[in-house]
PDB file of C-alpha atoms in Angstrom:
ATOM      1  CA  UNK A 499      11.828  -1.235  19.830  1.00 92.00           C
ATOM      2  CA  UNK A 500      10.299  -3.440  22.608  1.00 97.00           C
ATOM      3  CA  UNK A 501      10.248  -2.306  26.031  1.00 98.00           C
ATOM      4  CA  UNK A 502      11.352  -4.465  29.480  1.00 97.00           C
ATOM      5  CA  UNK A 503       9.900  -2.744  32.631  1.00 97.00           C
ATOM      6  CA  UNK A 504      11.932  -3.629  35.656  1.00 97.00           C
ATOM      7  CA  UNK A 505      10.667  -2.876  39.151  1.00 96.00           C
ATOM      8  CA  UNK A 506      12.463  -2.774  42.535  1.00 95.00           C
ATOM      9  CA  UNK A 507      11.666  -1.624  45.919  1.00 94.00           C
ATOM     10  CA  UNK A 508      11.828   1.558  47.947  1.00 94.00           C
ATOM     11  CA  UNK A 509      13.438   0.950  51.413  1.00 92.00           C
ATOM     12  CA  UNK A 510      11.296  -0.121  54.454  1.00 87.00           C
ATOM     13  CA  UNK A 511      11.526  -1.757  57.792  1.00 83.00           C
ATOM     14  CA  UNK A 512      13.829   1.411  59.106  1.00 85.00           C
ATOM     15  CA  UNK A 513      16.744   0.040  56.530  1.00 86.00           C
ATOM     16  CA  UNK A 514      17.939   3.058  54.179  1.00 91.00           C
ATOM     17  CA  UNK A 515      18.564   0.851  50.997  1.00 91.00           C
ATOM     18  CA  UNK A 516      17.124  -1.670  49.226  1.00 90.00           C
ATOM     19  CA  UNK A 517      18.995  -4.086  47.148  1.00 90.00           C
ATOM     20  CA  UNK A 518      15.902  -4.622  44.750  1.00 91.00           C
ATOM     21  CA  UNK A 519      16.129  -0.780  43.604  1.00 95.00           C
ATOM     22  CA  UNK A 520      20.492  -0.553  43.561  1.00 95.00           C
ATOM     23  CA  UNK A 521      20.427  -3.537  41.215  1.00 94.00           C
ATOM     24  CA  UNK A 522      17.216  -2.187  39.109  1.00 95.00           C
ATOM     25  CA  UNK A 523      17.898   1.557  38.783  1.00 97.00           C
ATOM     26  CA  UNK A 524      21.382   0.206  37.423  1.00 97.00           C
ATOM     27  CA  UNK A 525      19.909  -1.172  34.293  1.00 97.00           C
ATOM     28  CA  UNK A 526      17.431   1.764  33.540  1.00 98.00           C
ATOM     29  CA  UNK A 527      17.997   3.091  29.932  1.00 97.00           C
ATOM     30  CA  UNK A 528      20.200   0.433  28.721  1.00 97.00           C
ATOM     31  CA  UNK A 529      19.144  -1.083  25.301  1.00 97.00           C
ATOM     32  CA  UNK A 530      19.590  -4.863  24.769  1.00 95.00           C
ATOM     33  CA  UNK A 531      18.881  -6.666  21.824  1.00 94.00           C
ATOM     34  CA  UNK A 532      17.105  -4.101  20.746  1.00 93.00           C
ATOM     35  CA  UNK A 533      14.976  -3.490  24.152  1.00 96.00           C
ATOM     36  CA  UNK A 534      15.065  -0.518  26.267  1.00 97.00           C
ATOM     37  CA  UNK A 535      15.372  -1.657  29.797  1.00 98.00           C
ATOM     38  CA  UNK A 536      12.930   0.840  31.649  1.00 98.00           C
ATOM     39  CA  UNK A 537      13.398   0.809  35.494  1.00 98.00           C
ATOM     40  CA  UNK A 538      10.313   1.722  38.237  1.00 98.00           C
ATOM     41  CA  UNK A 539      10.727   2.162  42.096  1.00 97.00           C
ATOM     42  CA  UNK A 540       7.739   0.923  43.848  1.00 96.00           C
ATOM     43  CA  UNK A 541       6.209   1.900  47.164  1.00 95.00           C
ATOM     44  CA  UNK A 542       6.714  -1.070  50.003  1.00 91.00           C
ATOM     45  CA  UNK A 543       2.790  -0.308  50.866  1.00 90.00           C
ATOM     46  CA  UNK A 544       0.380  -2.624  49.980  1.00 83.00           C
ATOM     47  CA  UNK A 545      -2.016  -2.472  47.245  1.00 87.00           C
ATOM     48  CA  UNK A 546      -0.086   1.123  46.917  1.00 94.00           C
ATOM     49  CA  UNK A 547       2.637  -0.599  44.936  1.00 92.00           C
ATOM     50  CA  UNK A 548       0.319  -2.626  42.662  1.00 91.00           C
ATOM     51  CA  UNK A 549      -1.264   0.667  41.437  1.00 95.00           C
ATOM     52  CA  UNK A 550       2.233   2.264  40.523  1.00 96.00           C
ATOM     53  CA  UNK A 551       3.047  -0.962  38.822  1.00 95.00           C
ATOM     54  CA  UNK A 552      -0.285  -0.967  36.843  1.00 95.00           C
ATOM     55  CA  UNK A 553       0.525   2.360  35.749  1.00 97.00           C
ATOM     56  CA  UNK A 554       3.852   1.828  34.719  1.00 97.00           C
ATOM     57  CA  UNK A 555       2.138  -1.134  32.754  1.00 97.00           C
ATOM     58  CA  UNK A 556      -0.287   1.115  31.180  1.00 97.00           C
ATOM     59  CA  UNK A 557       2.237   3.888  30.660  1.00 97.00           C
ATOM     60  CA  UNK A 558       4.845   1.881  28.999  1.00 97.00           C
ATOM     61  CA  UNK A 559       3.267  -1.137  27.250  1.00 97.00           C
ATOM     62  CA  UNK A 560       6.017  -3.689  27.931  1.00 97.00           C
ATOM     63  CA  UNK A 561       6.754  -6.836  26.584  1.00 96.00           C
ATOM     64  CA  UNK A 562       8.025  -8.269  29.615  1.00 94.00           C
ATOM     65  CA  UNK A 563       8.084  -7.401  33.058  1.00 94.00           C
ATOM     66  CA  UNK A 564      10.542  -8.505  36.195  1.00 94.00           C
ATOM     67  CA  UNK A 565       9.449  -7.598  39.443  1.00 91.00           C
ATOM     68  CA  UNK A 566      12.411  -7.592  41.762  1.00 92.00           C
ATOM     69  CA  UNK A 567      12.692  -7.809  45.250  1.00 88.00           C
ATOM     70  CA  UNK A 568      13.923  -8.350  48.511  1.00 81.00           C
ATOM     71  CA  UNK A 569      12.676 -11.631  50.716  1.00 76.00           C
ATOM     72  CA  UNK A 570      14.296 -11.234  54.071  1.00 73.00           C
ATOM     73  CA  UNK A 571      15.883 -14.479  55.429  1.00 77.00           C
ATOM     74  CA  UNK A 572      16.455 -16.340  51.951  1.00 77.00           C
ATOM     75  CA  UNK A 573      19.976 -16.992  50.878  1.00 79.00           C
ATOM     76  CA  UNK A 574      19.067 -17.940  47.351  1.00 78.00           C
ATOM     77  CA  UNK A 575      17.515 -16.228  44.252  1.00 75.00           C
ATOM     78  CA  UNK A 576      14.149 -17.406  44.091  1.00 77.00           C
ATOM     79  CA  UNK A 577      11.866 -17.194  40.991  1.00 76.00           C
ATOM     80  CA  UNK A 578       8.413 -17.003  41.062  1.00 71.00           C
ATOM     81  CA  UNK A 579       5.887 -17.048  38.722  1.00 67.00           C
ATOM     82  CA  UNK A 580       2.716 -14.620  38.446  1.00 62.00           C
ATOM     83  CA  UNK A 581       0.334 -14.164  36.089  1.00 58.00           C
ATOM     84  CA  UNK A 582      -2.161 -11.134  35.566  1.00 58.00           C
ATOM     85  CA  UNK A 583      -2.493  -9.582  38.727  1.00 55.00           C
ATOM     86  CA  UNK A 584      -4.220  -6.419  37.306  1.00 53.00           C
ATOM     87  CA  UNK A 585      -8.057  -5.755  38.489  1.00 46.00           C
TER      88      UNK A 585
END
């Protein structure tokens, strides 16, 4: 069975919630088409959040990753594209 690792955000800027992590942590342990969904809360500190990504990378050895998050101000999903970001 493959594995999708899913990644939202922990709260920051004094709010309490953040969307990223409600919608993620929703879909953690669900199996589709044969994939289990496996979700990861990451810190909102920089360069702190790339290492607990890295080793969820490591940990898991996914066939796909989605990095979700919140971008304050935009009305609209947005997509965007990265490639291998690991050092």
């Amino acid at each position: 069975m493959q594995t999708v690792l899913i990644t939202g955000f922990e709260p920051f800027g004094g709010e309490t919630v953040n969307p990223s992590w409600e919608v993620v942590k929703l879909l953690d342990g669900t199996i589709i088409d044969d994939c289990r969904v496996v979700a990861r809360q990451l810190p909102c500190v920089f360069g702190e959040s790339l290492e607990v990504l890295n080793a969820a990378i490591d940990a898991l050895q996914p066939s796909v990753v989605l990095a979700i998050g919140q971008a304050g101000g935009r009305v609209d999903v947005t997509v965007e594209r990265g490639g291998d970001q690991r050092r």
